[in-house]
């Protein structure tokens, strides 16, 4: 018999960083977990989370395409419990100038951040709407407010997610399903290593604690806030971005994200 005493949280990109911290918070708040990431470290993360008292099922899967999302959703359905909260956190970044990037890598960023995310939300969101309850947290970014010189594709995908989250939130008003968007700034995760940006000024800068970022996002979701920008510096940066010409923002971003800018 399936144990339904604890509600279920699904967390993607949960092998490290913000995703792992979101998973930890969910366990502390009384949720069992289904977690996923595109790297084997997700199994190690699951072992740690089980020691904190939750039932945790983990899947190593690339959620960059609809086929991967379908496999993951089948994995979820096989557990026999409805998804109470979806923490859609899977994402990738990529540095360097767009024309210097490997096109396959750039497209994988788009497919992970956008295609896989909306496919997963479409599947789980429909089930939530049918039940008349559920919460969704999407990890966007303050990068979505800024033309991302030397991160053009990544920032573009985050602009999409920021916008998408508010539109979906409005569409689901009065359905019992809520949508919130977490908009972090530079956070102390493996993001900059994976994006080949350790030689940049932003890659070497002081960053936010992922545990603090995750807590801000989780609390915003539970409080039915439309969005949360974590950290006062990021709040200030996002406010300034809203009144600064795009050309100026692009130039400012270049100074922090240009390859080799950490040495200047």
PDB file of C-alpha atoms in Angstrom:
ATOM      1  CA  UNK A   1       0.000   0.000   0.000  1.00  0.00           C
ATOM      2  CA  UNK A   2       1.318   3.443  -0.930  1.00  0.00           C
ATOM      3  CA  UNK A   3       2.082   5.689   2.033  1.00  0.00           C
ATOM      4  CA  UNK A   4       0.258   8.975   1.390  1.00  0.00           C
ATOM      5  CA  UNK A   5       0.913  10.499   4.799  1.00  0.00           C
ATOM      6  CA  UNK A   6       3.649  12.819   3.511  1.00  0.00           C
ATOM      7  CA  UNK A   7       3.059  15.088   0.511  1.00  0.00           C
ATOM      8  CA  UNK A   8       5.322  14.807  -2.536  1.00  0.00           C
ATOM      9  CA  UNK A   9       7.777  17.342  -3.924  1.00  0.00           C
ATOM     10  CA  UNK A  10       9.443  16.977  -7.324  1.00  0.00           C
ATOM     11  CA  UNK A  11      12.745  18.819  -7.710  1.00  0.00           C
ATOM     12  CA  UNK A  12      14.764  18.995 -10.927  1.00  0.00           C
ATOM     13  CA  UNK A  13      18.415  19.970 -11.117  1.00  0.00           C
ATOM     14  CA  UNK A  14      18.693  18.681  -7.560  1.00  0.00           C
ATOM     15  CA  UNK A  15      22.190  17.183  -7.582  1.00  0.00           C
ATOM     16  CA  UNK A  16      23.787  20.344  -6.167  1.00  0.00           C
ATOM     17  CA  UNK A  17      23.378  24.076  -5.716  1.00  0.00           C
ATOM     18  CA  UNK A  18      19.966  25.711  -5.442  1.00  0.00           C
ATOM     19  CA  UNK A  19      18.142  22.527  -6.451  1.00  0.00           C
ATOM     20  CA  UNK A  20      19.730  20.445  -3.707  1.00  0.00           C
ATOM     21  CA  UNK A  21      18.960  23.152  -1.154  1.00  0.00           C
ATOM     22  CA  UNK A  22      15.335  23.302  -2.315  1.00  0.00           C
ATOM     23  CA  UNK A  23      15.144  19.547  -1.846  1.00  0.00           C
ATOM     24  CA  UNK A  24      16.590  19.821   1.668  1.00  0.00           C
ATOM     25  CA  UNK A  25      14.055  22.460   2.600  1.00  0.00           C
ATOM     26  CA  UNK A  26      11.224  20.325   1.246  1.00  0.00           C
ATOM     27  CA  UNK A  27      12.357  17.412   3.408  1.00  0.00           C
ATOM     28  CA  UNK A  28      12.475  19.689   6.440  1.00  0.00           C
ATOM     29  CA  UNK A  29       8.952  20.855   5.663  1.00  0.00           C
ATOM     30  CA  UNK A  30       7.650  17.281   5.664  1.00  0.00           C
ATOM     31  CA  UNK A  31       7.759  16.297   1.988  1.00  0.00           C
ATOM     32  CA  UNK A  32       8.916  13.101   0.353  1.00  0.00           C
ATOM     33  CA  UNK A  33      10.938  13.627  -2.795  1.00  0.00           C
ATOM     34  CA  UNK A  34      11.379  12.658  -6.391  1.00  0.00           C
ATOM     35  CA  UNK A  35      14.501  14.315  -7.707  1.00  0.00           C
ATOM     36  CA  UNK A  36      16.273  14.392 -11.045  1.00  0.00           C
ATOM     37  CA  UNK A  37      19.420  15.701 -12.699  1.00  0.00           C
ATOM     38  CA  UNK A  38      21.476  14.909 -15.788  1.00  0.00           C
ATOM     39  CA  UNK A  39      24.488  13.722 -13.807  1.00  0.00           C
ATOM     40  CA  UNK A  40      25.223  10.703 -11.564  1.00  0.00           C
ATOM     41  CA  UNK A  41      25.662  12.958  -8.515  1.00  0.00           C
ATOM     42  CA  UNK A  42      21.877  12.872  -8.144  1.00  0.00           C
ATOM     43  CA  UNK A  43      22.199   9.421  -6.579  1.00  0.00           C
ATOM     44  CA  UNK A  44      24.617  10.747  -3.966  1.00  0.00           C
ATOM     45  CA  UNK A  45      22.282  13.638  -3.253  1.00  0.00           C
ATOM     46  CA  UNK A  46      19.422  11.186  -2.742  1.00  0.00           C
ATOM     47  CA  UNK A  47      21.432   9.249  -0.170  1.00  0.00           C
ATOM     48  CA  UNK A  48      22.091  12.437   1.809  1.00  0.00           C
ATOM     49  CA  UNK A  49      18.454  13.475   1.702  1.00  0.00           C
ATOM     50  CA  UNK A  50      17.232  10.068   2.865  1.00  0.00           C
ATOM     51  CA  UNK A  51      19.346  10.490   5.987  1.00  0.00           C
ATOM     52  CA  UNK A  52      17.296  13.590   6.734  1.00  0.00           C
ATOM     53  CA  UNK A  53      14.150  11.495   7.080  1.00  0.00           C
ATOM     54  CA  UNK A  54      12.389  11.472   3.718  1.00  0.00           C
ATOM     55  CA  UNK A  55      11.530   8.858   1.152  1.00  0.00           C
ATOM     56  CA  UNK A  56      13.604   9.895  -1.862  1.00  0.00           C
ATOM     57  CA  UNK A  57      13.478   8.500  -5.380  1.00  0.00           C
ATOM     58  CA  UNK A  58      16.098   9.747  -7.835  1.00  0.00           C
ATOM     59  CA  UNK A  59      16.506   9.541 -11.587  1.00  0.00           C
ATOM     60  CA  UNK A  60      19.503  10.413 -13.725  1.00  0.00           C
ATOM     61  CA  UNK A  61      17.905  11.889 -16.837  1.00  0.00           C
ATOM     62  CA  UNK A  62      18.503  14.661 -19.334  1.00  0.00           C
ATOM     63  CA  UNK A  63      15.366  16.808 -19.257  1.00  0.00           C
ATOM     64  CA  UNK A  64      16.359  18.795 -22.343  1.00  0.00           C
ATOM     65  CA  UNK A  65      13.786  17.149 -24.590  1.00  0.00           C
ATOM     66  CA  UNK A  66      10.196  15.959 -24.458  1.00  0.00           C
ATOM     67  CA  UNK A  67      11.210  12.289 -24.553  1.00  0.00           C
ATOM     68  CA  UNK A  68      13.310  12.708 -21.408  1.00  0.00           C
ATOM     69  CA  UNK A  69      10.489  14.559 -19.693  1.00  0.00           C
ATOM     70  CA  UNK A  70       8.036  11.789 -20.606  1.00  0.00           C
ATOM     71  CA  UNK A  71      10.348   9.162 -19.098  1.00  0.00           C
ATOM     72  CA  UNK A  72      10.659  11.208 -15.931  1.00  0.00           C
ATOM     73  CA  UNK A  73       6.889  11.718 -15.693  1.00  0.00           C
ATOM     74  CA  UNK A  74       6.377   7.976 -16.059  1.00  0.00           C
ATOM     75  CA  UNK A  75       8.902   7.475 -13.252  1.00  0.00           C
ATOM     76  CA  UNK A  76       6.877   9.883 -11.107  1.00  0.00           C
ATOM     77  CA  UNK A  77       3.541   8.268 -11.949  1.00  0.00           C
ATOM     78  CA  UNK A  78       4.863   4.826 -11.053  1.00  0.00           C
ATOM     79  CA  UNK A  79       5.314   5.993  -7.448  1.00  0.00           C
ATOM     80  CA  UNK A  80       1.537   6.343  -7.103  1.00  0.00           C
ATOM     81  CA  UNK A  81       1.409   9.745  -5.380  1.00  0.00           C
ATOM     82  CA  UNK A  82       0.240  13.092  -6.740  1.00  0.00           C
ATOM     83  CA  UNK A  83       2.787  15.897  -7.024  1.00  0.00           C
ATOM     84  CA  UNK A  84       2.007  18.561  -4.432  1.00  0.00           C
ATOM     85  CA  UNK A  85       4.844  20.922  -5.321  1.00  0.00           C
ATOM     86  CA  UNK A  86       7.014  21.104  -8.423  1.00  0.00           C
ATOM     87  CA  UNK A  87      10.343  22.880  -8.101  1.00  0.00           C
ATOM     88  CA  UNK A  88      11.392  23.320 -11.737  1.00  0.00           C
ATOM     89  CA  UNK A  89      15.025  24.197 -11.245  1.00  0.00           C
ATOM     90  CA  UNK A  90      16.930  22.299 -13.960  1.00  0.00           C
ATOM     91  CA  UNK A  91      19.046  24.630 -16.057  1.00  0.00           C
ATOM     92  CA  UNK A  92      22.343  25.260 -17.776  1.00  0.00           C
ATOM     93  CA  UNK A  93      24.421  28.303 -18.669  1.00  0.00           C
ATOM     94  CA  UNK A  94      27.074  28.996 -21.267  1.00  0.00           C
ATOM     95  CA  UNK A  95      29.658  31.748 -21.494  1.00  0.00           C
ATOM     96  CA  UNK A  96      31.711  33.285 -24.331  1.00  0.00           C
ATOM     97  CA  UNK A  97      30.470  35.136 -27.398  1.00  0.00           C
ATOM     98  CA  UNK A  98      27.551  33.474 -29.165  1.00  0.00           C
ATOM     99  CA  UNK A  99      29.363  32.942 -32.471  1.00  0.00           C
ATOM    100  CA  UNK A 100      32.293  31.378 -30.596  1.00  0.00           C
ATOM    101  CA  UNK A 101      30.085  28.872 -28.781  1.00  0.00           C
ATOM    102  CA  UNK A 102      29.549  25.322 -29.921  1.00  0.00           C
ATOM    103  CA  UNK A 103      26.055  25.440 -31.427  1.00  0.00           C
ATOM    104  CA  UNK A 104      25.062  22.085 -29.939  1.00  0.00           C
ATOM    105  CA  UNK A 105      25.956  23.370 -26.461  1.00  0.00           C
ATOM    106  CA  UNK A 106      24.015  26.585 -27.005  1.00  0.00           C
ATOM    107  CA  UNK A 107      20.944  24.697 -28.181  1.00  0.00           C
ATOM    108  CA  UNK A 108      21.203  22.368 -25.194  1.00  0.00           C
ATOM    109  CA  UNK A 109      20.961  25.407 -22.926  1.00  0.00           C
ATOM    110  CA  UNK A 110      17.770  26.459 -24.727  1.00  0.00           C
ATOM    111  CA  UNK A 111      16.317  22.955 -24.613  1.00  0.00           C
ATOM    112  CA  UNK A 112      17.133  22.416 -20.937  1.00  0.00           C
ATOM    113  CA  UNK A 113      16.042  25.819 -19.687  1.00  0.00           C
ATOM    114  CA  UNK A 114      12.969  26.231 -21.883  1.00  0.00           C
ATOM    115  CA  UNK A 115      11.821  23.129 -23.782  1.00  0.00           C
ATOM    116  CA  UNK A 116      12.253  20.641 -20.947  1.00  0.00           C
ATOM    117  CA  UNK A 117      10.972  23.036 -18.300  1.00  0.00           C
ATOM    118  CA  UNK A 118       7.716  23.889 -20.045  1.00  0.00           C
ATOM    119  CA  UNK A 119       7.142  20.265 -21.074  1.00  0.00           C
ATOM    120  CA  UNK A 120       7.443  19.165 -17.440  1.00  0.00           C
ATOM    121  CA  UNK A 121       5.219  21.976 -16.193  1.00  0.00           C
ATOM    122  CA  UNK A 122       2.632  21.195 -18.880  1.00  0.00           C
ATOM    123  CA  UNK A 123       2.426  17.567 -17.776  1.00  0.00           C
ATOM    124  CA  UNK A 124       2.448  18.062 -14.015  1.00  0.00           C
ATOM    125  CA  UNK A 125       0.523  21.333 -14.137  1.00  0.00           C
ATOM    126  CA  UNK A 126      -2.378  19.647 -15.928  1.00  0.00           C
ATOM    127  CA  UNK A 127      -2.568  16.991 -13.233  1.00  0.00           C
ATOM    128  CA  UNK A 128      -2.510  19.681 -10.547  1.00  0.00           C
ATOM    129  CA  UNK A 129      -5.269  21.664 -12.251  1.00  0.00           C
ATOM    130  CA  UNK A 130      -7.411  18.552 -12.557  1.00  0.00           C
ATOM    131  CA  UNK A 131      -7.059  17.972  -8.798  1.00  0.00           C
ATOM    132  CA  UNK A 132      -7.558  21.674  -8.048  1.00  0.00           C
ATOM    133  CA  UNK A 133      -4.390  22.056  -6.011  1.00  0.00           C
ATOM    134  CA  UNK A 134      -0.624  22.340  -6.335  1.00  0.00           C
ATOM    135  CA  UNK A 135       2.298  24.743  -6.258  1.00  0.00           C
ATOM    136  CA  UNK A 136       4.944  25.385  -8.901  1.00  0.00           C
ATOM    137  CA  UNK A 137       8.239  27.221  -8.413  1.00  0.00           C
ATOM    138  CA  UNK A 138      10.228  28.095 -11.529  1.00  0.00           C
ATOM    139  CA  UNK A 139      13.867  29.116 -11.213  1.00  0.00           C
ATOM    140  CA  UNK A 140      14.231  32.173 -13.420  1.00  0.00           C
ATOM    141  CA  UNK A 141      16.943  34.769 -12.818  1.00  0.00           C
ATOM    142  CA  UNK A 142      17.642  38.471 -12.600  1.00  0.00           C
ATOM    143  CA  UNK A 143      19.739  37.676 -15.697  1.00  0.00           C
ATOM    144  CA  UNK A 144      16.416  37.729 -17.516  1.00  0.00           C
ATOM    145  CA  UNK A 145      16.272  41.508 -17.052  1.00  0.00           C
ATOM    146  CA  UNK A 146      19.694  42.102 -18.607  1.00  0.00           C
ATOM    147  CA  UNK A 147      20.980  41.606 -22.177  1.00  0.00           C
ATOM    148  CA  UNK A 148      23.614  38.961 -21.482  1.00  0.00           C
ATOM    149  CA  UNK A 149      26.664  39.944 -23.453  1.00  0.00           C
ATOM    150  CA  UNK A 150      28.874  36.805 -23.474  1.00  0.00           C
ATOM    151  CA  UNK A 151      25.887  34.942 -22.003  1.00  0.00           C
ATOM    152  CA  UNK A 152      23.376  35.835 -24.694  1.00  0.00           C
ATOM    153  CA  UNK A 153      21.602  32.489 -24.905  1.00  0.00           C
ATOM    154  CA  UNK A 154      21.439  31.898 -21.160  1.00  0.00           C
ATOM    155  CA  UNK A 155      20.036  35.320 -20.325  1.00  0.00           C
ATOM    156  CA  UNK A 156      17.548  35.004 -23.156  1.00  0.00           C
ATOM    157  CA  UNK A 157      16.224  31.746 -21.744  1.00  0.00           C
ATOM    158  CA  UNK A 158      15.854  33.302 -18.303  1.00  0.00           C
ATOM    159  CA  UNK A 159      13.935  36.240 -19.791  1.00  0.00           C
ATOM    160  CA  UNK A 160      11.567  33.661 -21.258  1.00  0.00           C
ATOM    161  CA  UNK A 161      11.122  31.857 -17.940  1.00  0.00           C
ATOM    162  CA  UNK A 162      10.505  35.074 -15.998  1.00  0.00           C
ATOM    163  CA  UNK A 163       7.822  36.093 -18.478  1.00  0.00           C
ATOM    164  CA  UNK A 164       6.336  32.613 -18.805  1.00  0.00           C
ATOM    165  CA  UNK A 165       5.911  32.248 -15.050  1.00  0.00           C
ATOM    166  CA  UNK A 166       3.795  35.392 -14.721  1.00  0.00           C
ATOM    167  CA  UNK A 167       1.643  34.494 -17.715  1.00  0.00           C
ATOM    168  CA  UNK A 168       1.019  30.975 -16.422  1.00  0.00           C
ATOM    169  CA  UNK A 169       0.304  32.321 -12.947  1.00  0.00           C
ATOM    170  CA  UNK A 170      -2.440  34.539 -14.356  1.00  0.00           C
ATOM    171  CA  UNK A 171      -3.885  31.714 -16.448  1.00  0.00           C
ATOM    172  CA  UNK A 172      -4.139  29.485 -13.372  1.00  0.00           C
ATOM    173  CA  UNK A 173      -5.732  32.067 -11.105  1.00  0.00           C
ATOM    174  CA  UNK A 174      -8.648  30.569  -9.164  1.00  0.00           C
ATOM    175  CA  UNK A 175      -7.737  26.990 -10.162  1.00  0.00           C
ATOM    176  CA  UNK A 176      -6.048  26.119  -6.867  1.00  0.00           C
ATOM    177  CA  UNK A 177      -2.647  25.927  -8.605  1.00  0.00           C
ATOM    178  CA  UNK A 178      -0.095  28.655  -7.881  1.00  0.00           C
ATOM    179  CA  UNK A 179       3.006  29.647  -9.840  1.00  0.00           C
ATOM    180  CA  UNK A 180       5.982  31.530  -8.416  1.00  0.00           C
ATOM    181  CA  UNK A 181       9.308  32.538  -9.937  1.00  0.00           C
ATOM    182  CA  UNK A 182      12.610  32.541  -8.079  1.00  0.00           C
ATOM    183  CA  UNK A 183      14.987  35.121  -9.545  1.00  0.00           C
ATOM    184  CA  UNK A 184      18.470  34.687  -8.048  1.00  0.00           C
ATOM    185  CA  UNK A 185      21.598  36.574  -8.943  1.00  0.00           C
ATOM    186  CA  UNK A 186      25.087  35.072  -9.022  1.00  0.00           C
ATOM    187  CA  UNK A 187      25.000  32.153  -6.601  1.00  0.00           C
ATOM    188  CA  UNK A 188      27.789  29.999  -5.191  1.00  0.00           C
ATOM    189  CA  UNK A 189      27.115  26.868  -7.234  1.00  0.00           C
ATOM    190  CA  UNK A 190      28.881  24.992 -10.039  1.00  0.00           C
ATOM    191  CA  UNK A 191      27.083  27.146 -12.613  1.00  0.00           C
ATOM    192  CA  UNK A 192      30.114  29.210 -13.654  1.00  0.00           C
ATOM    193  CA  UNK A 193      32.363  26.157 -13.812  1.00  0.00           C
ATOM    194  CA  UNK A 194      29.910  24.350 -16.072  1.00  0.00           C
ATOM    195  CA  UNK A 195      29.400  27.449 -18.193  1.00  0.00           C
ATOM    196  CA  UNK A 196      33.179  27.793 -18.780  1.00  0.00           C
ATOM    197  CA  UNK A 197      33.190  31.164 -17.000  1.00  0.00           C
ATOM    198  CA  UNK A 198      35.738  30.764 -14.214  1.00  0.00           C
ATOM    199  CA  UNK A 199      38.041  33.253 -15.961  1.00  0.00           C
ATOM    200  CA  UNK A 200      35.418  36.012 -15.853  1.00  0.00           C
ATOM    201  CA  UNK A 201      34.924  38.791 -13.331  1.00  0.00           C
ATOM    202  CA  UNK A 202      31.481  37.464 -12.393  1.00  0.00           C
ATOM    203  CA  UNK A 203      32.875  33.953 -12.150  1.00  0.00           C
ATOM    204  CA  UNK A 204      35.428  35.093  -9.575  1.00  0.00           C
ATOM    205  CA  UNK A 205      33.106  37.451  -7.661  1.00  0.00           C
ATOM    206  CA  UNK A 206      31.547  36.872  -4.256  1.00  0.00           C
ATOM    207  CA  UNK A 207      28.249  35.070  -4.646  1.00  0.00           C
ATOM    208  CA  UNK A 208      25.072  34.353  -2.711  1.00  0.00           C
ATOM    209  CA  UNK A 209      24.627  31.279  -0.531  1.00  0.00           C
ATOM    210  CA  UNK A 210      22.423  28.754  -2.380  1.00  0.00           C
ATOM    211  CA  UNK A 211      20.733  27.794   0.898  1.00  0.00           C
ATOM    212  CA  UNK A 212      19.564  31.386   1.390  1.00  0.00           C
ATOM    213  CA  UNK A 213      18.418  31.640  -2.223  1.00  0.00           C
ATOM    214  CA  UNK A 214      16.471  28.385  -1.974  1.00  0.00           C
ATOM    215  CA  UNK A 215      14.789  29.423   1.267  1.00  0.00           C
ATOM    216  CA  UNK A 216      13.663  32.700  -0.283  1.00  0.00           C
ATOM    217  CA  UNK A 217      12.179  30.835  -3.243  1.00  0.00           C
ATOM    218  CA  UNK A 218      10.486  28.136  -1.189  1.00  0.00           C
ATOM    219  CA  UNK A 219       8.908  30.652   1.174  1.00  0.00           C
ATOM    220  CA  UNK A 220       7.698  32.763  -1.762  1.00  0.00           C
ATOM    221  CA  UNK A 221       6.061  29.695  -3.295  1.00  0.00           C
ATOM    222  CA  UNK A 222       4.360  28.696  -0.060  1.00  0.00           C
ATOM    223  CA  UNK A 223       3.209  32.292   0.445  1.00  0.00           C
ATOM    224  CA  UNK A 224       1.816  32.432  -3.111  1.00  0.00           C
ATOM    225  CA  UNK A 225       4.081  35.296  -4.156  1.00  0.00           C
ATOM    226  CA  UNK A 226       4.414  35.810  -7.889  1.00  0.00           C
ATOM    227  CA  UNK A 227       8.161  36.300  -7.752  1.00  0.00           C
ATOM    228  CA  UNK A 228      11.059  36.796  -5.411  1.00  0.00           C
ATOM    229  CA  UNK A 229      14.457  38.333  -6.105  1.00  0.00           C
ATOM    230  CA  UNK A 230      16.791  36.893  -3.497  1.00  0.00           C
ATOM    231  CA  UNK A 231      19.215  39.252  -1.733  1.00  0.00           C
ATOM    232  CA  UNK A 232      19.138  43.042  -1.414  1.00  0.00           C
ATOM    233  CA  UNK A 233      21.949  43.566  -3.947  1.00  0.00           C
ATOM    234  CA  UNK A 234      20.020  41.604  -6.538  1.00  0.00           C
ATOM    235  CA  UNK A 235      16.832  43.521  -5.728  1.00  0.00           C
ATOM    236  CA  UNK A 236      18.735  46.756  -6.326  1.00  0.00           C
ATOM    237  CA  UNK A 237      20.287  45.431  -9.542  1.00  0.00           C
ATOM    238  CA  UNK A 238      16.926  44.318 -10.930  1.00  0.00           C
ATOM    239  CA  UNK A 239      15.335  47.656 -10.059  1.00  0.00           C
ATOM    240  CA  UNK A 240      18.128  49.551 -11.821  1.00  0.00           C
ATOM    241  CA  UNK A 241      17.868  47.244 -14.835  1.00  0.00           C
ATOM    242  CA  UNK A 242      14.216  48.200 -15.286  1.00  0.00           C
ATOM    243  CA  UNK A 243      15.095  51.870 -15.862  1.00  0.00           C
ATOM    244  CA  UNK A 244      18.453  51.511 -17.670  1.00  0.00           C
ATOM    245  CA  UNK A 245      18.665  51.468 -21.492  1.00  0.00           C
ATOM    246  CA  UNK A 246      19.314  48.018 -22.892  1.00  0.00           C
ATOM    247  CA  UNK A 247      22.448  49.119 -24.751  1.00  0.00           C
ATOM    248  CA  UNK A 248      23.967  50.350 -21.508  1.00  0.00           C
ATOM    249  CA  UNK A 249      23.035  47.137 -19.698  1.00  0.00           C
ATOM    250  CA  UNK A 250      24.658  45.085 -22.465  1.00  0.00           C
ATOM    251  CA  UNK A 251      27.863  47.068 -22.130  1.00  0.00           C
ATOM    252  CA  UNK A 252      27.925  46.706 -18.369  1.00  0.00           C
ATOM    253  CA  UNK A 253      27.338  42.962 -18.616  1.00  0.00           C
ATOM    254  CA  UNK A 254      30.252  42.597 -21.023  1.00  0.00           C
ATOM    255  CA  UNK A 255      32.645  43.956 -18.401  1.00  0.00           C
ATOM    256  CA  UNK A 256      31.791  41.160 -15.972  1.00  0.00           C
ATOM    257  CA  UNK A 257      31.181  38.232 -18.333  1.00  0.00           C
ATOM    258  CA  UNK A 258      33.807  38.692 -21.037  1.00  0.00           C
ATOM    259  CA  UNK A 259      36.326  35.821 -21.249  1.00  0.00           C
ATOM    260  CA  UNK A 260      39.443  36.763 -19.304  1.00  0.00           C
ATOM    261  CA  UNK A 261      37.789  39.696 -17.504  1.00  0.00           C
ATOM    262  CA  UNK A 262      38.819  38.247 -14.120  1.00  0.00           C
ATOM    263  CA  UNK A 263      42.434  39.139 -14.946  1.00  0.00           C
ATOM    264  CA  UNK A 264      41.739  42.792 -15.729  1.00  0.00           C
TER     265      UNK A 264
END
